[in-house]
PDB file of C-alpha atoms in Angstrom:
ATOM      1  CA  MET J   1       0.072  -0.019   0.033  1.00 67.00           C
ATOM      2  CA  THR J   2       0.951   3.698  -0.415  1.00 84.00           C
ATOM      3  CA  GLY J   3       2.824   5.414   2.516  1.00 90.00           C
ATOM      4  CA  PHE J   4       4.521   8.816   3.303  1.00 95.00           C
ATOM      5  CA  GLY J   5       6.479   9.963   6.267  1.00 95.00           C
ATOM      6  CA  LEU J   6       8.310  13.079   6.564  1.00 96.00           C
ATOM      7  CA  ALA J   7      10.468  14.580   9.585  1.00 96.00           C
ATOM      8  CA  SER J   8      13.118  17.417   9.751  1.00 95.00           C
ATOM      9  CA  THR J   9      15.205  18.796  12.577  1.00 94.00           C
ATOM     10  CA  ASP J  10      16.997  21.990  12.801  1.00 91.00           C
ATOM     11  CA  HIS J  11      20.384  21.909  14.806  1.00 85.00           C
ATOM     12  CA  GLU J  12      22.623  25.048  15.157  1.00 79.00           C
ATOM     13  CA  SER J  13      23.109  26.088  11.220  1.00 80.00           C
ATOM     14  CA  VAL J  14      22.282  22.635   9.681  1.00 86.00           C
ATOM     15  CA  LYS J  15      18.799  21.233   8.737  1.00 91.00           C
ATOM     16  CA  PHE J  16      18.506  17.356   8.408  1.00 94.00           C
ATOM     17  CA  SER J  17      15.274  16.307   6.332  1.00 96.00           C
ATOM     18  CA  VAL J  18      14.020  12.753   5.812  1.00 96.00           C
ATOM     19  CA  GLU J  19      11.141  11.871   3.346  1.00 97.00           C
ATOM     20  CA  ILE J  20       9.908   8.338   3.044  1.00 96.00           C
ATOM     21  CA  LYS J  21       7.413   7.451   0.192  1.00 95.00           C
ATOM     22  CA  SER J  22       6.069   4.023  -1.040  1.00 93.00           C
ATOM     23  CA  LEU J  23       3.756   2.688  -3.667  1.00 90.00           C
ATOM     24  CA  ASN J  24       2.144  -0.697  -3.346  1.00 84.00           C
ATOM     25  CA  SER J  25       4.516  -3.821  -4.431  1.00 83.00           C
ATOM     26  CA  LYS J  26       4.536  -7.598  -3.791  1.00 80.00           C
ATOM     27  CA  PHE J  27       8.168  -7.219  -2.485  1.00 85.00           C
ATOM     28  CA  LEU J  28      10.365  -4.494  -0.864  1.00 89.00           C
ATOM     29  CA  GLU J  29      12.014  -2.329  -3.419  1.00 92.00           C
ATOM     30  CA  LEU J  30      14.187   0.219  -1.656  1.00 94.00           C
ATOM     31  CA  GLY J  31      15.789   3.390  -3.128  1.00 94.00           C
ATOM     32  CA  LEU J  32      17.851   5.302  -0.709  1.00 95.00           C
ATOM     33  CA  LYS J  33      19.395   8.776  -1.522  1.00 94.00           C
ATOM     34  CA  ILE J  34      21.811   9.835   1.159  1.00 92.00           C
ATOM     35  CA  PRO J  35      24.617  12.569   1.572  1.00 89.00           C
ATOM     36  CA  LYS J  36      28.123  11.303   0.780  1.00 86.00           C
ATOM     37  CA  ALA J  37      29.065  12.528   4.355  1.00 85.00           C
ATOM     38  CA  PHE J  38      26.689   9.685   5.781  1.00 91.00           C
ATOM     39  CA  SER J  39      27.509   7.091   3.101  1.00 90.00           C
ATOM     40  CA  ASP J  40      29.058   4.739   5.666  1.00 91.00           C
ATOM     41  CA  LYS J  41      25.657   4.672   7.276  1.00 93.00           C
ATOM     42  CA  GLU J  42      23.660   3.384   4.338  1.00 93.00           C
ATOM     43  CA  LEU J  43      23.762  -0.338   4.995  1.00 95.00           C
ATOM     44  CA  TYR J  44      22.685   0.372   8.665  1.00 95.00           C
ATOM     45  CA  LEU J  45      19.496   2.346   7.410  1.00 95.00           C
ATOM     46  CA  ARG J  46      18.977  -0.353   4.889  1.00 94.00           C
ATOM     47  CA  ASN J  47      18.772  -2.895   7.487  1.00 95.00           C
ATOM     48  CA  VAL J  48      16.452  -0.820   9.538  1.00 95.00           C
ATOM     49  CA  CYS J  49      14.084  -0.469   6.429  1.00 94.00           C
ATOM     50  CA  ASN J  50      14.125  -4.267   5.947  1.00 92.00           C
ATOM     51  CA  LYS J  51      13.013  -4.824   9.500  1.00 92.00           C
ATOM     52  CA  GLU J  52      10.438  -2.279   9.722  1.00 91.00           C
ATOM     53  CA  ILE J  53       8.995  -2.075   6.003  1.00 90.00           C
ATOM     54  CA  GLU J  54       7.751  -5.575   4.827  1.00 83.00           C
ATOM     55  CA  ARG J  55       7.232  -4.666   1.330  1.00 84.00           C
ATOM     56  CA  GLY J  56       6.608  -1.774  -1.178  1.00 88.00           C
ATOM     57  CA  LYS J  57       8.330   0.342  -3.761  1.00 92.00           C
ATOM     58  CA  VAL J  58      10.024   2.734  -1.137  1.00 95.00           C
ATOM     59  CA  SER J  59      11.792   5.655  -1.935  1.00 95.00           C
ATOM     60  CA  ILE J  60      13.861   7.424   0.920  1.00 96.00           C
ATOM     61  CA  ALA J  61      15.232  11.040   0.274  1.00 96.00           C
ATOM     62  CA  ILE J  62      17.718  12.102   3.134  1.00 95.00           C
ATOM     63  CA  THR J  63      18.884  15.767   2.776  1.00 93.00           C
ATOM     64  CA  VAL J  64      21.313  17.776   4.978  1.00 89.00           C
ATOM     65  CA  GLU J  65      21.215  21.505   4.316  1.00 86.00           C
ATOM     66  CA  ARG J  66      24.057  23.818   5.993  1.00 76.00           C
ATOM     67  CA  SER J  67      23.913  27.570   6.146  1.00 70.00           C
ATOM     68  CA  GLU J  68      26.584  29.440   4.263  1.00 59.00           C
ATOM     69  CA  GLU J  69      28.541  29.946   7.288  1.00 50.00           C
ATOM     70  CA  ALA J  70      28.664  26.391   8.059  1.00 48.00           C
ATOM     71  CA  GLN J  71      29.632  25.276   4.259  1.00 51.00           C
ATOM     72  CA  LYS J  72      33.088  24.380   3.507  1.00 56.00           C
ATOM     73  CA  GLY J  73      33.934  26.515   0.543  1.00 56.00           C
ATOM     74  CA  ALA J  74      35.929  25.289  -2.532  1.00 60.00           C
ATOM     75  CA  SER J  75      39.703  26.220  -2.813  1.00 73.00           C
ATOM     76  CA  ILE J  76      41.488  27.422  -6.005  1.00 81.00           C
ATOM     77  CA  ASN J  77      44.908  26.240  -6.846  1.00 82.00           C
ATOM     78  CA  GLN J  78      46.437  29.582  -7.795  1.00 87.00           C
ATOM     79  CA  VAL J  79      49.669  28.358  -8.882  1.00 88.00           C
ATOM     80  CA  LEU J  80      48.259  25.930 -11.260  1.00 87.00           C
ATOM     81  CA  LEU J  81      45.698  28.448 -12.447  1.00 87.00           C
ATOM     82  CA  LYS J  82      48.166  31.056 -13.463  1.00 89.00           C
ATOM     83  CA  LYS J  83      50.425  28.338 -15.253  1.00 89.00           C
ATOM     84  CA  TYR J  84      47.500  27.170 -17.431  1.00 87.00           C
ATOM     85  CA  TYR J  85      46.329  30.818 -17.906  1.00 86.00           C
ATOM     86  CA  THR J  86      49.914  32.078 -19.020  1.00 89.00           C
ATOM     87  CA  GLN J  87      49.926  28.961 -21.373  1.00 88.00           C
ATOM     88  CA  LEU J  88      46.597  29.713 -22.933  1.00 84.00           C
ATOM     89  CA  LEU J  89      47.682  33.352 -23.514  1.00 85.00           C
ATOM     90  CA  GLU J  90      50.698  32.290 -25.478  1.00 85.00           C
ATOM     91  CA  ILE J  91      48.643  29.890 -27.667  1.00 85.00           C
ATOM     92  CA  ASN J  92      46.039  32.796 -28.309  1.00 80.00           C
ATOM     93  CA  LYS J  93      48.505  34.893 -29.996  1.00 79.00           C
ATOM     94  CA  ASP J  94      48.484  32.520 -32.820  1.00 79.00           C
ATOM     95  CA  ILE J  95      44.677  31.716 -32.933  1.00 78.00           C
ATOM     96  CA  ALA J  96      43.363  35.276 -31.653  1.00 76.00           C
ATOM     97  CA  ALA J  97      40.383  33.763 -29.785  1.00 73.00           C
ATOM     98  CA  ASP J  98      38.196  35.799 -27.507  1.00 75.00           C
ATOM     99  CA  LEU J  99      40.126  36.397 -24.361  1.00 75.00           C
ATOM    100  CA  SER J 100      36.778  36.618 -22.164  1.00 79.00           C
ATOM    101  CA  THR J 101      36.583  32.740 -22.692  1.00 79.00           C
ATOM    102  CA  ILE J 102      40.114  31.970 -21.348  1.00 81.00           C
ATOM    103  CA  LEU J 103      39.324  32.197 -17.603  1.00 82.00           C
ATOM    104  CA  PRO J 104      36.291  30.347 -17.531  1.00 84.00           C
ATOM    105  CA  ALA J 105      37.936  27.631 -19.384  1.00 83.00           C
ATOM    106  CA  VAL J 106      40.803  27.330 -17.075  1.00 83.00           C
ATOM    107  CA  LEU J 107      38.466  27.135 -14.095  1.00 83.00           C
ATOM    108  CA  ASN J 108      37.068  24.027 -15.606  1.00 83.00           C
ATOM    109  CA  LEU J 109      40.612  22.244 -16.129  1.00 84.00           C
ATOM    110  CA  PRO J 110      41.655  19.581 -13.758  1.00 81.00           C
ATOM    111  CA  GLU J 111      42.642  20.237 -10.253  1.00 79.00           C
ATOM    112  CA  VAL J 112      42.342  23.957 -10.570  1.00 79.00           C
ATOM    113  CA  ILE J 113      39.302  23.916  -8.146  1.00 72.00           C
ATOM    114  CA  SER J 114      39.150  21.362  -5.214  1.00 65.00           C
ATOM    115  CA  TYR J 115      36.146  20.933  -3.013  1.00 55.00           C
ATOM    116  CA  THR J 116      36.514  20.077   0.620  1.00 56.00           C
ATOM    117  CA  GLU J 117      34.734  16.892   1.449  1.00 52.00           C
ATOM    118  CA  GLU J 118      31.804  17.458   3.899  1.00 61.00           C
ATOM    119  CA  GLU J 119      32.383  15.254   7.194  1.00 69.00           C
ATOM    120  CA  ALA J 120      29.666  14.147   9.526  1.00 73.00           C
ATOM    121  CA  SER J 121      30.459  14.246  13.197  1.00 82.00           C
ATOM    122  CA  ASP J 122      29.059  11.624  15.632  1.00 87.00           C
ATOM    123  CA  SER J 123      26.500  14.213  16.932  1.00 89.00           C
ATOM    124  CA  GLU J 124      25.279  14.905  13.678  1.00 89.00           C
ATOM    125  CA  TRP J 125      24.737  11.370  12.861  1.00 92.00           C
ATOM    126  CA  GLU J 126      22.668  10.948  16.107  1.00 93.00           C
ATOM    127  CA  ILE J 127      20.482  13.870  15.117  1.00 94.00           C
ATOM    128  CA  LEU J 128      20.288  12.292  11.637  1.00 95.00           C
ATOM    129  CA  GLU J 129      19.264   9.063  12.998  1.00 95.00           C
ATOM    130  CA  ALA J 130      16.661  10.491  15.195  1.00 96.00           C
ATOM    131  CA  THR J 131      15.094  12.297  12.374  1.00 96.00           C
ATOM    132  CA  PHE J 132      15.152   9.205  10.425  1.00 96.00           C
ATOM    133  CA  ASP J 133      13.410   7.407  13.101  1.00 96.00           C
ATOM    134  CA  LYS J 134      10.824   9.896  13.388  1.00 97.00           C
ATOM    135  CA  ALA J 135       9.906   9.944   9.676  1.00 96.00           C
ATOM    136  CA  LEU J 136       9.932   6.344   9.632  1.00 96.00           C
ATOM    137  CA  LYS J 137       7.383   6.184  12.713  1.00 96.00           C
ATOM    138  CA  ASN J 138       5.288   8.751  10.720  1.00 96.00           C
ATOM    139  CA  PHE J 139       5.378   6.727   7.446  1.00 95.00           C
ATOM    140  CA  THR J 140       4.469   3.449   9.542  1.00 93.00           C
ATOM    141  CA  GLN J 141       1.474   5.483  11.079  1.00 94.00           C
ATOM    142  CA  PHE J 142       0.249   6.628   7.730  1.00 94.00           C
ATOM    143  CA  ARG J 143       0.092   3.047   6.490  1.00 90.00           C
ATOM    144  CA  VAL J 144      -1.630   1.987   9.506  1.00 89.00           C
ATOM    145  CA  ASP J 145      -4.368   4.591   9.131  1.00 92.00           C
ATOM    146  CA  GLU J 146      -4.674   3.707   5.370  1.00 90.00           C
ATOM    147  CA  GLY J 147      -4.879   0.155   6.402  1.00 88.00           C
ATOM    148  CA  LYS J 148      -7.733   0.657   8.732  1.00 90.00           C
ATOM    149  CA  VAL J 149      -9.726   2.544   5.882  1.00 92.00           C
ATOM    150  CA  LEU J 150      -9.072  -0.409   3.836  1.00 91.00           C
ATOM    151  CA  LYS J 151     -10.130  -3.071   6.311  1.00 92.00           C
ATOM    152  CA  ALA J 152     -13.201  -1.364   7.077  1.00 94.00           C
ATOM    153  CA  ASP J 153     -14.217  -1.148   3.344  1.00 95.00           C
ATOM    154  CA  LEU J 154     -13.410  -4.776   2.729  1.00 95.00           C
ATOM    155  CA  GLU J 155     -15.512  -5.764   5.816  1.00 95.00           C
ATOM    156  CA  LEU J 156     -18.361  -3.611   4.287  1.00 96.00           C
ATOM    157  CA  ARG J 157     -18.212  -5.222   1.034  1.00 96.00           C
ATOM    158  CA  ILE J 158     -18.358  -8.710   2.541  1.00 96.00           C
ATOM    159  CA  ARG J 159     -21.217  -7.735   4.689  1.00 96.00           C
ATOM    160  CA  ASN J 160     -22.995  -6.440   1.636  1.00 96.00           C
ATOM    161  CA  ILE J 161     -22.351  -9.795  -0.056  1.00 97.00           C
ATOM    162  CA  LEU J 162     -23.724 -11.596   2.998  1.00 96.00           C
ATOM    163  CA  VAL J 163     -26.967  -9.493   2.787  1.00 96.00           C
ATOM    164  CA  PHE J 164     -27.343 -10.591  -0.773  1.00 96.00           C
ATOM    165  CA  PHE J 165     -26.738 -14.073   0.268  1.00 94.00           C
ATOM    166  CA  ALA J 166     -29.436 -14.059   3.091  1.00 94.00           C
ATOM    167  CA  GLN J 167     -32.004 -13.000   0.254  1.00 95.00           C
ATOM    168  CA  VAL J 168     -30.754 -15.928  -1.871  1.00 92.00           C
ATOM    169  CA  GLU J 169     -31.379 -18.263   1.095  1.00 91.00           C
ATOM    170  CA  THR J 170     -34.902 -16.954   1.401  1.00 91.00           C
ATOM    171  CA  LEU J 171     -35.757 -17.214  -2.427  1.00 90.00           C
ATOM    172  CA  ALA J 172     -33.876 -20.554  -3.138  1.00 85.00           C
ATOM    173  CA  PRO J 173     -36.302 -22.895  -1.407  1.00 83.00           C
ATOM    174  CA  LEU J 174     -39.255 -21.333  -3.430  1.00 81.00           C
ATOM    175  CA  ARG J 175     -37.829 -22.523  -6.671  1.00 74.00           C
ATOM    176  CA  VAL J 176     -39.030 -26.208  -6.387  1.00 70.00           C
ATOM    177  CA  PRO J 177     -42.821 -25.708  -6.041  1.00 74.00           C
ATOM    178  CA  GLN J 178     -42.686 -23.047  -8.864  1.00 70.00           C
ATOM    179  CA  ILE J 179     -40.481 -25.252 -11.201  1.00 72.00           C
ATOM    180  CA  LYS J 180     -42.707 -28.182 -10.564  1.00 69.00           C
ATOM    181  CA  ALA J 181     -45.790 -26.014 -11.263  1.00 70.00           C
ATOM    182  CA  ARG J 182     -44.290 -24.788 -14.324  1.00 70.00           C
ATOM    183  CA  LEU J 183     -43.336 -27.936 -15.818  1.00 68.00           C
ATOM    184  CA  THR J 184     -46.582 -29.584 -14.911  1.00 65.00           C
ATOM    185  CA  GLN J 185     -48.662 -26.824 -16.585  1.00 70.00           C
ATOM    186  CA  PHE J 186     -46.327 -27.246 -19.603  1.00 64.00           C
ATOM    187  CA  LEU J 187     -46.798 -31.000 -19.913  1.00 64.00           C
ATOM    188  CA  GLU J 188     -50.586 -30.821 -19.312  1.00 62.00           C
ATOM    189  CA  ASP J 189     -50.796 -28.025 -22.008  1.00 67.00           C
ATOM    190  CA  SER J 190     -48.813 -30.201 -24.538  1.00 68.00           C
ATOM    191  CA  VAL J 191     -49.929 -33.693 -24.056  1.00 65.00           C
ATOM    192  CA  GLY J 192     -52.980 -33.456 -21.779  1.00 65.00           C
ATOM    193  CA  LYS J 193     -53.161 -34.218 -18.003  1.00 62.00           C
ATOM    194  CA  VAL J 194     -54.353 -37.751 -18.622  1.00 58.00           C
ATOM    195  CA  ASN J 195     -51.273 -38.696 -20.659  1.00 66.00           C
ATOM    196  CA  VAL J 196     -48.698 -37.652 -17.965  1.00 60.00           C
ATOM    197  CA  ASP J 197     -47.017 -40.524 -16.356  1.00 64.00           C
ATOM    198  CA  GLN J 198     -46.709 -39.104 -12.907  1.00 69.00           C
ATOM    199  CA  ASN J 199     -44.047 -41.675 -11.724  1.00 71.00           C
ATOM    200  CA  ARG J 200     -41.710 -40.766 -14.774  1.00 69.00           C
ATOM    201  CA  PHE J 201     -42.603 -37.103 -14.326  1.00 62.00           C
ATOM    202  CA  GLU J 202     -41.575 -37.047 -10.611  1.00 69.00           C
ATOM    203  CA  GLN J 203     -38.327 -38.998 -11.551  1.00 68.00           C
ATOM    204  CA  GLU J 204     -37.345 -36.484 -14.045  1.00 65.00           C
ATOM    205  CA  LEU J 205     -38.200 -33.567 -11.802  1.00 67.00           C
ATOM    206  CA  ILE J 206     -36.046 -34.707  -9.220  1.00 65.00           C
ATOM    207  CA  TYR J 207     -32.960 -35.302 -11.555  1.00 61.00           C
ATOM    208  CA  TYR J 208     -33.832 -31.788 -12.894  1.00 64.00           C
ATOM    209  CA  ILE J 209     -34.203 -30.005  -9.596  1.00 68.00           C
ATOM    210  CA  ASP J 210     -30.966 -31.728  -8.267  1.00 65.00           C
ATOM    211  CA  LYS J 211     -29.031 -30.155 -11.217  1.00 71.00           C
ATOM    212  CA  LEU J 212     -30.226 -26.695  -9.950  1.00 75.00           C
ATOM    213  CA  ASP J 213     -29.471 -27.174  -6.191  1.00 80.00           C
ATOM    214  CA  ILE J 214     -27.386 -24.757  -4.774  1.00 85.00           C
ATOM    215  CA  THR J 215     -27.011 -25.787  -1.280  1.00 87.00           C
ATOM    216  CA  GLU J 216     -23.325 -26.639  -1.352  1.00 90.00           C
ATOM    217  CA  GLU J 217     -22.654 -23.585  -2.983  1.00 91.00           C
ATOM    218  CA  GLN J 218     -24.500 -21.595  -0.296  1.00 92.00           C
ATOM    219  CA  THR J 219     -22.714 -23.592   2.435  1.00 94.00           C
ATOM    220  CA  ARG J 220     -19.259 -22.950   0.875  1.00 95.00           C
ATOM    221  CA  LEU J 221     -19.865 -19.186   0.078  1.00 96.00           C
ATOM    222  CA  LYS J 222     -20.858 -18.466   3.756  1.00 95.00           C
ATOM    223  CA  SER J 223     -17.737 -20.537   4.947  1.00 96.00           C
ATOM    224  CA  HIS J 224     -15.300 -18.371   2.656  1.00 96.00           C
ATOM    225  CA  CYS J 225     -17.033 -15.031   3.598  1.00 96.00           C
ATOM    226  CA  ASP J 226     -16.626 -16.009   7.211  1.00 95.00           C
ATOM    227  CA  TYR J 227     -13.074 -17.125   6.649  1.00 95.00           C
ATOM    228  CA  PHE J 228     -12.316 -13.880   4.898  1.00 95.00           C
ATOM    229  CA  ILE J 229     -13.364 -11.786   7.970  1.00 94.00           C
ATOM    230  CA  ALA J 230     -11.307 -13.874  10.290  1.00 93.00           C
ATOM    231  CA  THR J 231      -8.236 -13.616   7.924  1.00 92.00           C
ATOM    232  CA  LEU J 232      -8.678  -9.807   7.719  1.00 90.00           C
ATOM    233  CA  ASN J 233      -8.664  -9.541  11.461  1.00 89.00           C
ATOM    234  CA  ASP J 234      -5.627 -11.392  11.891  1.00 86.00           C
ATOM    235  CA  LYS J 235      -2.280  -9.469  13.056  1.00 79.00           C
ATOM    236  CA  ASP J 236      -0.217 -11.200  10.386  1.00 76.00           C
ATOM    237  CA  ALA J 237      -0.041  -9.617   6.836  1.00 67.00           C
ATOM    238  CA  ASN J 238      -2.461 -11.905   4.753  1.00 79.00           C
ATOM    239  CA  GLY J 239      -2.671  -9.913   1.577  1.00 80.00           C
ATOM    240  CA  LYS J 240      -2.032 -12.975  -0.646  1.00 84.00           C
ATOM    241  CA  LYS J 241      -4.268 -15.269   1.447  1.00 90.00           C
ATOM    242  CA  LEU J 242      -7.186 -12.604   1.032  1.00 93.00           C
ATOM    243  CA  GLY J 243      -6.654 -12.838  -2.689  1.00 91.00           C
ATOM    244  CA  PHE J 244      -7.063 -16.513  -2.721  1.00 94.00           C
ATOM    245  CA  ILE J 245     -10.119 -16.360  -0.640  1.00 95.00           C
ATOM    246  CA  SER J 246     -11.764 -13.856  -2.774  1.00 95.00           C
ATOM    247  CA  GLN J 247     -11.065 -16.054  -5.717  1.00 95.00           C
ATOM    248  CA  GLU J 248     -12.943 -18.928  -3.916  1.00 96.00           C
ATOM    249  CA  ILE J 249     -16.080 -16.526  -3.101  1.00 96.00           C
ATOM    250  CA  GLY J 250     -16.125 -15.547  -6.865  1.00 96.00           C
ATOM    251  CA  ARG J 251     -16.167 -19.306  -7.921  1.00 95.00           C
ATOM    252  CA  GLU J 252     -19.222 -20.179  -5.658  1.00 95.00           C
ATOM    253  CA  ILE J 253     -21.106 -16.959  -6.770  1.00 95.00           C
ATOM    254  CA  ASN J 254     -20.477 -17.777 -10.382  1.00 94.00           C
ATOM    255  CA  THR J 255     -21.625 -21.489  -9.717  1.00 92.00           C
ATOM    256  CA  MET J 256     -24.620 -20.258  -7.863  1.00 90.00           C
ATOM    257  CA  GLY J 257     -25.610 -17.983 -10.516  1.00 89.00           C
ATOM    258  CA  ALA J 258     -25.274 -20.610 -13.278  1.00 86.00           C
ATOM    259  CA  LYS J 259     -27.531 -23.116 -11.433  1.00 85.00           C
ATOM    260  CA  ALA J 260     -29.911 -20.761 -10.032  1.00 81.00           C
ATOM    261  CA  ASN J 261     -32.640 -20.553 -12.927  1.00 78.00           C
ATOM    262  CA  ASP J 262     -34.277 -17.584 -11.013  1.00 83.00           C
ATOM    263  CA  ALA J 263     -34.392 -14.091 -12.195  1.00 86.00           C
ATOM    264  CA  GLN J 264     -34.471 -12.693  -8.679  1.00 91.00           C
ATOM    265  CA  ILE J 265     -31.601 -14.795  -7.582  1.00 91.00           C
ATOM    266  CA  GLN J 266     -29.667 -13.869 -10.804  1.00 91.00           C
ATOM    267  CA  GLN J 267     -30.199 -10.072  -9.684  1.00 94.00           C
ATOM    268  CA  LEU J 268     -28.675 -10.875  -6.201  1.00 95.00           C
ATOM    269  CA  VAL J 269     -25.657 -12.731  -7.858  1.00 95.00           C
ATOM    270  CA  VAL J 270     -25.046  -9.604  -9.932  1.00 95.00           C
ATOM    271  CA  GLY J 271     -25.036  -7.606  -6.854  1.00 96.00           C
ATOM    272  CA  MET J 272     -22.649  -9.924  -5.147  1.00 97.00           C
ATOM    273  CA  LYS J 273     -20.347  -9.937  -8.138  1.00 96.00           C
ATOM    274  CA  GLU J 274     -20.294  -6.003  -8.141  1.00 96.00           C
ATOM    275  CA  GLU J 275     -19.215  -6.224  -4.402  1.00 97.00           C
ATOM    276  CA  LEU J 276     -16.393  -8.934  -5.255  1.00 96.00           C
ATOM    277  CA  GLU J 277     -14.933  -6.773  -7.842  1.00 96.00           C
ATOM    278  CA  LYS J 278     -14.625  -3.829  -5.438  1.00 95.00           C
ATOM    279  CA  ILE J 279     -13.057  -6.236  -3.095  1.00 95.00           C
ATOM    280  CA  LYS J 280     -10.416  -7.287  -5.834  1.00 93.00           C
ATOM    281  CA  GLU J 281      -9.612  -3.644  -6.668  1.00 90.00           C
ATOM    282  CA  GLN J 282      -8.997  -2.859  -2.938  1.00 89.00           C
ATOM    283  CA  LEU J 283      -6.893  -6.028  -2.688  1.00 89.00           C
ATOM    284  CA  LEU J 284      -4.448  -4.787  -5.254  1.00 84.00           C
ATOM    285  CA  ASN J 285      -3.326  -2.248  -2.578  1.00 78.00           C
ATOM    286  CA  VAL J 286      -2.497  -4.670   0.074  1.00 75.00           C
ATOM    287  CA  LEU J 287      -1.046  -7.752  -2.151  1.00 59.00           C
TER     288      LEU J 287
END
């Protein structure tokens, strides 16, 4: 699922900032951007993330902003600069190039300008680590809050399926006398009542009704829905398991619709399918 955590700390003339963002992914994909001064801490921070973040495409940006007073400036090698500049002036006597371009060109030559590497003190690392922990805590809380919203929505969808299911349970037993009456009327109109073999008719009717029986599908569907709710309330991460259960729920709903042979039940099946599709869409955020 998605996540976001941000934290910053101002200490003297330095500002430490940590931003953590994530998108849904089946595995942990970690991208970490860290200042060079703290590069030796990268492995430690990755281990922390592996422990605290189970999965997701996670992007972490750590920045350290120093005031102008705190920044270590660049130094110019004046001896080397003068040497380069003198040589270029001599060459320019022959080619007559624009003199205004010589100095910028010299400044870009190797080793003319050197930059002092920023070094992080132990105290700065302690501040950065505390800022990182705070951002990670905010990130985790963001995901927890989003998880609660997803959980409530998934529970609602299962409850809606069960509401449709309760109506199916009421309608299903009414089909048998209706089917019997309809077939009886059809035979009487076709061949006449006296020509109907009642024993044979009862045998064929039992066979036909048995093909339309949805008792097993009803039992399994109710069991799958209860199992979905129980798994949803489990403390462990069960995104994949919920996906498998939703597939089983869909299988029973489809079979029930195929065997129902009743317009009202078919409408209820359509309603259950709509709720199941919403469940599958939400599960894409937690797999």
